[in-house]
Short mmCIF file of C-alpha atoms in Angstrom, two decimals:
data_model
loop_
_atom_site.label_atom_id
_atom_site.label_comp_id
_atom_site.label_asym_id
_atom_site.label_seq_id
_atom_site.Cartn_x
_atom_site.Cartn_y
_atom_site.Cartn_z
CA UNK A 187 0.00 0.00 0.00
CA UNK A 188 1.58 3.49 -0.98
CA UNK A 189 2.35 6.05 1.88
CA UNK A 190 -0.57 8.29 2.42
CA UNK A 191 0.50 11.58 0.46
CA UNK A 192 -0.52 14.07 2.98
CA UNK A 193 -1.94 14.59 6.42
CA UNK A 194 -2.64 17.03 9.55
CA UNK A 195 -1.42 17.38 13.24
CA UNK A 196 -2.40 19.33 15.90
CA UNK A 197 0.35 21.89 17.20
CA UNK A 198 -1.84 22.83 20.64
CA UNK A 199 1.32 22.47 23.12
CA UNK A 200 4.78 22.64 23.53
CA UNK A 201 4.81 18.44 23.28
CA UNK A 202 3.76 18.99 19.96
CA UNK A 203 6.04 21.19 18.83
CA UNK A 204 8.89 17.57 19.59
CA UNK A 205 6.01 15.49 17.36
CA UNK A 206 6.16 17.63 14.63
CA UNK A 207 9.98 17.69 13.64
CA UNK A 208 9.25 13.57 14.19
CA UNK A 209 6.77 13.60 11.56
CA UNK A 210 9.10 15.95 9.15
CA UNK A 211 11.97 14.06 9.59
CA UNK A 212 10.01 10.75 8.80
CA UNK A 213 8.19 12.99 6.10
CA UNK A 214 12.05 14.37 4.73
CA UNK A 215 13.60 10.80 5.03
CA UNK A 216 11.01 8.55 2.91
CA UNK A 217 11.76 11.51 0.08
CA UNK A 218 15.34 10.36 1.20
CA UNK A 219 16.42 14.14 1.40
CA UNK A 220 19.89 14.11 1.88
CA UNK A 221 21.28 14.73 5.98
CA UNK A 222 21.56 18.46 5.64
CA UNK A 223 18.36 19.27 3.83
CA UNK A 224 16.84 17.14 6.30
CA UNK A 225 18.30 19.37 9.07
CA UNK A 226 17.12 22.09 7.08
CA UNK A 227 13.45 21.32 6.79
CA UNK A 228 13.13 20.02 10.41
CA UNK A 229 14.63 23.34 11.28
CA UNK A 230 12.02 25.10 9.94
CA UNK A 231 9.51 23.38 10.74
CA UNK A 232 10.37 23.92 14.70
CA UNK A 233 10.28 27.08 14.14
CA UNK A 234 7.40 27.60 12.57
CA UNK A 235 5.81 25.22 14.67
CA UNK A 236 6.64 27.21 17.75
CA UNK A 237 4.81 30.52 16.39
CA UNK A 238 1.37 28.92 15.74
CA UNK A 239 1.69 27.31 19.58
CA UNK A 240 3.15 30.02 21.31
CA UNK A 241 2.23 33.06 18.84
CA UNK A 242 -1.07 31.55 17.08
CA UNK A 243 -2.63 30.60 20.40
CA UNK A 244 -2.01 26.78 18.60
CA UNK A 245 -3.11 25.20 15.27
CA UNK A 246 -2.17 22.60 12.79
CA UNK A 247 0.23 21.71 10.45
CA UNK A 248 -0.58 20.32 6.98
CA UNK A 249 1.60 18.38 5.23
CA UNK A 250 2.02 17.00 1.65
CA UNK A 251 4.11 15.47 -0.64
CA UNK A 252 4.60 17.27 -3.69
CA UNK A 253 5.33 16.98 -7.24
CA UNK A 254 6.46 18.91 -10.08
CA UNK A 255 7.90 17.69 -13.39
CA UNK A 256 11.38 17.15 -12.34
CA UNK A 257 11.60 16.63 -8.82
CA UNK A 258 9.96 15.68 -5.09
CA UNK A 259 9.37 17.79 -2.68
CA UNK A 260 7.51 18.21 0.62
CA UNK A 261 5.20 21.06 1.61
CA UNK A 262 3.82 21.99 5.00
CA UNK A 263 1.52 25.01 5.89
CA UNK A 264 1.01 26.00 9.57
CA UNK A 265 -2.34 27.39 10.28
CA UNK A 266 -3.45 29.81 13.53
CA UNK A 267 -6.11 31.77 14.16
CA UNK A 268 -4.26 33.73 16.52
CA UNK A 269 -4.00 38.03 16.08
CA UNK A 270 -2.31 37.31 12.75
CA UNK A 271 0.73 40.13 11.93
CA UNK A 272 0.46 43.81 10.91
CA UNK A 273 3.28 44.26 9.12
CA UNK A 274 4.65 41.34 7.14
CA UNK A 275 7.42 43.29 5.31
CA UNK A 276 8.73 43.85 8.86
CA UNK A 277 7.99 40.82 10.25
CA UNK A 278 9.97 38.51 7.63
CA UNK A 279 13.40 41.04 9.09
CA UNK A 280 15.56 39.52 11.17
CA UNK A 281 15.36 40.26 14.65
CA UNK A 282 11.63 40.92 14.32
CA UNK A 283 9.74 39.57 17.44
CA UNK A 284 6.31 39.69 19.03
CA UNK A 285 7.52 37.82 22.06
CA UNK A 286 10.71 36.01 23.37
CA UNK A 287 12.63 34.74 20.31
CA UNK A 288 15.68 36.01 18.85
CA UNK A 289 13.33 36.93 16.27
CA UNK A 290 14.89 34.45 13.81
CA UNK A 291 11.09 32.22 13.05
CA UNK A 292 10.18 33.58 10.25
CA UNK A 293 13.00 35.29 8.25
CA UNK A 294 15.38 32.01 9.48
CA UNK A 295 13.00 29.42 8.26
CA UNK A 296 12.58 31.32 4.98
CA UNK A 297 16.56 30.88 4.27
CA UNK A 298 16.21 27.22 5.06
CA UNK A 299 13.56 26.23 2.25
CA UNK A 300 12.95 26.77 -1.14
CA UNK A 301 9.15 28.59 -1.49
CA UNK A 302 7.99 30.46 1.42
CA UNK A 303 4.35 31.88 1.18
CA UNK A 304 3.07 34.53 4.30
CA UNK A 305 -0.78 35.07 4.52
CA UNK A 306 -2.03 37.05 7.26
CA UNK A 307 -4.23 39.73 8.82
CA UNK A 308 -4.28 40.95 12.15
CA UNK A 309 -7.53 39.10 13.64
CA UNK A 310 -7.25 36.72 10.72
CA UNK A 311 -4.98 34.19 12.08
CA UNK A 312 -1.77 33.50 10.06
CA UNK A 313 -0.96 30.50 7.55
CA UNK A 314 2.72 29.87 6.52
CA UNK A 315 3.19 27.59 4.16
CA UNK A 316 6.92 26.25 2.73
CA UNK A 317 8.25 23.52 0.65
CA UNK A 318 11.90 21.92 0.26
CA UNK A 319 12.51 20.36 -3.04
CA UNK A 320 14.74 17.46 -3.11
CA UNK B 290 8.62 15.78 32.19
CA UNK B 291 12.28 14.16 31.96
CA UNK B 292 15.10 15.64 33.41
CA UNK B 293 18.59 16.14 31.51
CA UNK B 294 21.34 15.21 33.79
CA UNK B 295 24.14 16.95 35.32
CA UNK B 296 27.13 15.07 36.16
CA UNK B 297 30.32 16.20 38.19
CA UNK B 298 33.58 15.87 37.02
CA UNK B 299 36.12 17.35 39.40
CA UNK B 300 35.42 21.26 38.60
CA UNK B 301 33.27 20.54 35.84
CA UNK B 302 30.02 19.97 35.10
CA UNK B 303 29.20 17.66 32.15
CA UNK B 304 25.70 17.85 30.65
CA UNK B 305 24.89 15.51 27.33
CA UNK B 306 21.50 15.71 25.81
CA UNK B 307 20.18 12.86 24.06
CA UNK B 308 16.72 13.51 23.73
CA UNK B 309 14.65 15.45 21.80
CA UNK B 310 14.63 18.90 23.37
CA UNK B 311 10.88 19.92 24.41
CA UNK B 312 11.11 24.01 25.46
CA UNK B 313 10.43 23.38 28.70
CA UNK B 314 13.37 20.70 29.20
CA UNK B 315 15.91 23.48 27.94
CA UNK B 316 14.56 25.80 30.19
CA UNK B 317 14.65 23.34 33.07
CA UNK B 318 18.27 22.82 31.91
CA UNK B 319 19.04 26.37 32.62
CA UNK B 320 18.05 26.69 35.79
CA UNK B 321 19.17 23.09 37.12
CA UNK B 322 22.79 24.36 36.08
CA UNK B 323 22.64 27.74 37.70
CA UNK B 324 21.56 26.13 40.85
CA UNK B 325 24.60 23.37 40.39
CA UNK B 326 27.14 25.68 39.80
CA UNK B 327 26.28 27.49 42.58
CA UNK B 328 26.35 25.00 45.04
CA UNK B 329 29.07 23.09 43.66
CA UNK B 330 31.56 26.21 42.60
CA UNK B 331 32.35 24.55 39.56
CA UNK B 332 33.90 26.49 37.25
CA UNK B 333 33.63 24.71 34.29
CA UNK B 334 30.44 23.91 32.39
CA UNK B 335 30.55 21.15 29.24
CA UNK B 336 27.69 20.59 26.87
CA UNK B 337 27.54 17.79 24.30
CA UNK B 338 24.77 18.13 21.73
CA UNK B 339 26.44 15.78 19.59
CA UNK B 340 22.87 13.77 19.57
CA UNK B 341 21.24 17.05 18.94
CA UNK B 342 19.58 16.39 15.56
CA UNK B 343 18.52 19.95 15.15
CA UNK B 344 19.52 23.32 16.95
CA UNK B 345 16.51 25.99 16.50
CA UNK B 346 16.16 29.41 17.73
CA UNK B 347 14.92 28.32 20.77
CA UNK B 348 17.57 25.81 21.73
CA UNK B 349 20.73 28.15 20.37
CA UNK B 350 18.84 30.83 22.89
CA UNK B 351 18.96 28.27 25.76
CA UNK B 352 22.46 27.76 24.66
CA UNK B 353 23.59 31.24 24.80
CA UNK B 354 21.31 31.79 28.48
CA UNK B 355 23.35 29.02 29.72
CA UNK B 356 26.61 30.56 28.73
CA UNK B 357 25.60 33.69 29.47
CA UNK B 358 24.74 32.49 33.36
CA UNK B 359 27.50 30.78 34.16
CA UNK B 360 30.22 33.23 32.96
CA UNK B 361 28.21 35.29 35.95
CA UNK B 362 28.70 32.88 38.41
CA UNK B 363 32.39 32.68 37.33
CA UNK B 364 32.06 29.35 34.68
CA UNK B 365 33.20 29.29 31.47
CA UNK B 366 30.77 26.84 28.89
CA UNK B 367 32.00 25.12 25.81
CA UNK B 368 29.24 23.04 23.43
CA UNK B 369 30.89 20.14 22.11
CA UNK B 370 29.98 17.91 18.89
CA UNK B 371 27.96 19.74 16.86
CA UNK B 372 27.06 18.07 13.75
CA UNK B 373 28.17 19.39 10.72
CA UNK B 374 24.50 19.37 9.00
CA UNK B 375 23.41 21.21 12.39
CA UNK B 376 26.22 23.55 12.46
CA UNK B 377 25.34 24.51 8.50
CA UNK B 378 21.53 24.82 9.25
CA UNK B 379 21.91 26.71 12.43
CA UNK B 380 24.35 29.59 10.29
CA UNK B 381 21.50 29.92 7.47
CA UNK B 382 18.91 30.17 9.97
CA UNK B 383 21.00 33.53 11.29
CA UNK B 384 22.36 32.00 14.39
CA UNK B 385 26.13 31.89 15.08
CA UNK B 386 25.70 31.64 18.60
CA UNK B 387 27.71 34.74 19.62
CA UNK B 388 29.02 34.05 23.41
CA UNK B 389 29.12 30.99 23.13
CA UNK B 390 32.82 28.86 22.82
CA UNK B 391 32.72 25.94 21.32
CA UNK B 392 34.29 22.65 20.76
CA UNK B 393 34.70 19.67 18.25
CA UNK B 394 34.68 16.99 20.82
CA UNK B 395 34.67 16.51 24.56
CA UNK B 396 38.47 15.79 24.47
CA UNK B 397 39.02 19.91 22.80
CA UNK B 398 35.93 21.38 24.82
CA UNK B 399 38.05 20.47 28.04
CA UNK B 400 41.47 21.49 26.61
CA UNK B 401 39.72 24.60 25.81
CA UNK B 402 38.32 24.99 29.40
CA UNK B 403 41.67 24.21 30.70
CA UNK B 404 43.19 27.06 28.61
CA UNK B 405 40.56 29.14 29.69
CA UNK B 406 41.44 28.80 33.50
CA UNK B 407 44.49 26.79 34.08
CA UNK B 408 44.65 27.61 37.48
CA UNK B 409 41.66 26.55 38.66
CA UNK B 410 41.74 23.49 36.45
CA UNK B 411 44.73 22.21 37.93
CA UNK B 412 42.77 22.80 41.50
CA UNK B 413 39.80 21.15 40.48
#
């Protein structure tokens, strides 16, 4: 039976913030992505994963195996409905931070994939969605 | 929730983390070790993350608190055995970990500590 191409997880707590760089390492390994892209997406991931629990008042994660002509790829999109961001322009600079961080979620994970997409509103929650081809 | 830890070695305090970091285990971390080099004067604090299959913003923040707190109560830390696909990740995500010293291996973060306070070393 083929592996089921895409699924969803809760990201409510902290706990699930460890389950979720599980599931996108086993996600990045059965593409067999090679050590450091692996690092790369898990990376990400945790980061991202952290704003919808601690920023996003918690969510879910989507993710998907992807296809294109030429190549494989995974795709995940966290989803809040949190306050959402103001300014995106400024929240995508480094050192940009509604709370604790070093500001690094957002303009860090974008460095570590290949498409980055940033929709939000304030009030309207906030979806990030990325994808690492292999 | 699971503890990491802390063993004594002498004037040194040897932490290795082989689990899967949840946030509030790193933050646990930091305060067990401020209380342990407190009460044990040690002046040497040794991390090894060479398990460590990621290093995000939060964990290279708990690093840097760490470091940060023990140079105030008079300990210098050294991170040993970074991987190299963590050490690549962590510089593209922005983080160099300023304040932080860090090793190879176990054997070079306590050479470096060593060098860092030979006096004391040689004491402990």
């Amino acid at each position: 039976m083929a592996e089921a191409a895409r699924g969803t997880m809760p990201l409510r707590e902290e706990r699930d913030i460890v389950r979720c760089r599980q599931q996108v390492r086993a996600l990045a390994q059965q593409l067999k992505f090679s050590l450091v892209d692996q690092t790369k997406m898990i990376t990400a991931a945790s980061e991202l994963a952290r704003n919808t629990v601690t920023y996003g008042g918690g969510g879910e994660m989507h993710w998907e195996l992807v296809q294109d002509a030429a190549r494989s790829g995974l795709r995940l999109r966290f989803e809040d409905q949190g306050p959402g961001i103001a300014d995106t322009q400024l929240a995508l600079q480094d050192g940009w931070t509604s709370g604790h961080g070093m500001g690094l979620g957002l303009s860090g994970s974008k460095r570590l994939v290949h498409d980055f997409d940033l929709r939000t509103a304030p009030g309207q929650g906030t979806c990030v969605t990325i994808t690492r081809w292999r | 929730m699971d503890r990491i830890p802390i063993l004594r070695m002498g004037a040194v305090l040897l932490v290795t983390i082989q689990v899967d970091l949840e946030d509030q285990m790193a933050l646990q971390l930091q305060d067990d070790l401020a209380d342990r080099i407190s009460a044990t004067g040690a002046t040497g604090v040794l991390i090894d993350i060479s398990a460590l299959e990621i290093v995000d913003s939060f964990i290279g923040r708990m690093l840097a608190g760490i470091s940060g707190i023990a140079r105030v109560l008079d300990a210098t830390t050294v991170v040993v055995g970074m991987q190299p696909a963590v050490a690549i990740t962590l510089v593209e995500l922005g983080l160099s970990l300023p304040g932080v010293r860090t090793a190879l291996n176990v054997e070079r973060g306590m050479a470096l500590m060593g060098e860092a306070d030979p006096a004391r070393w040689r004491d402990g």
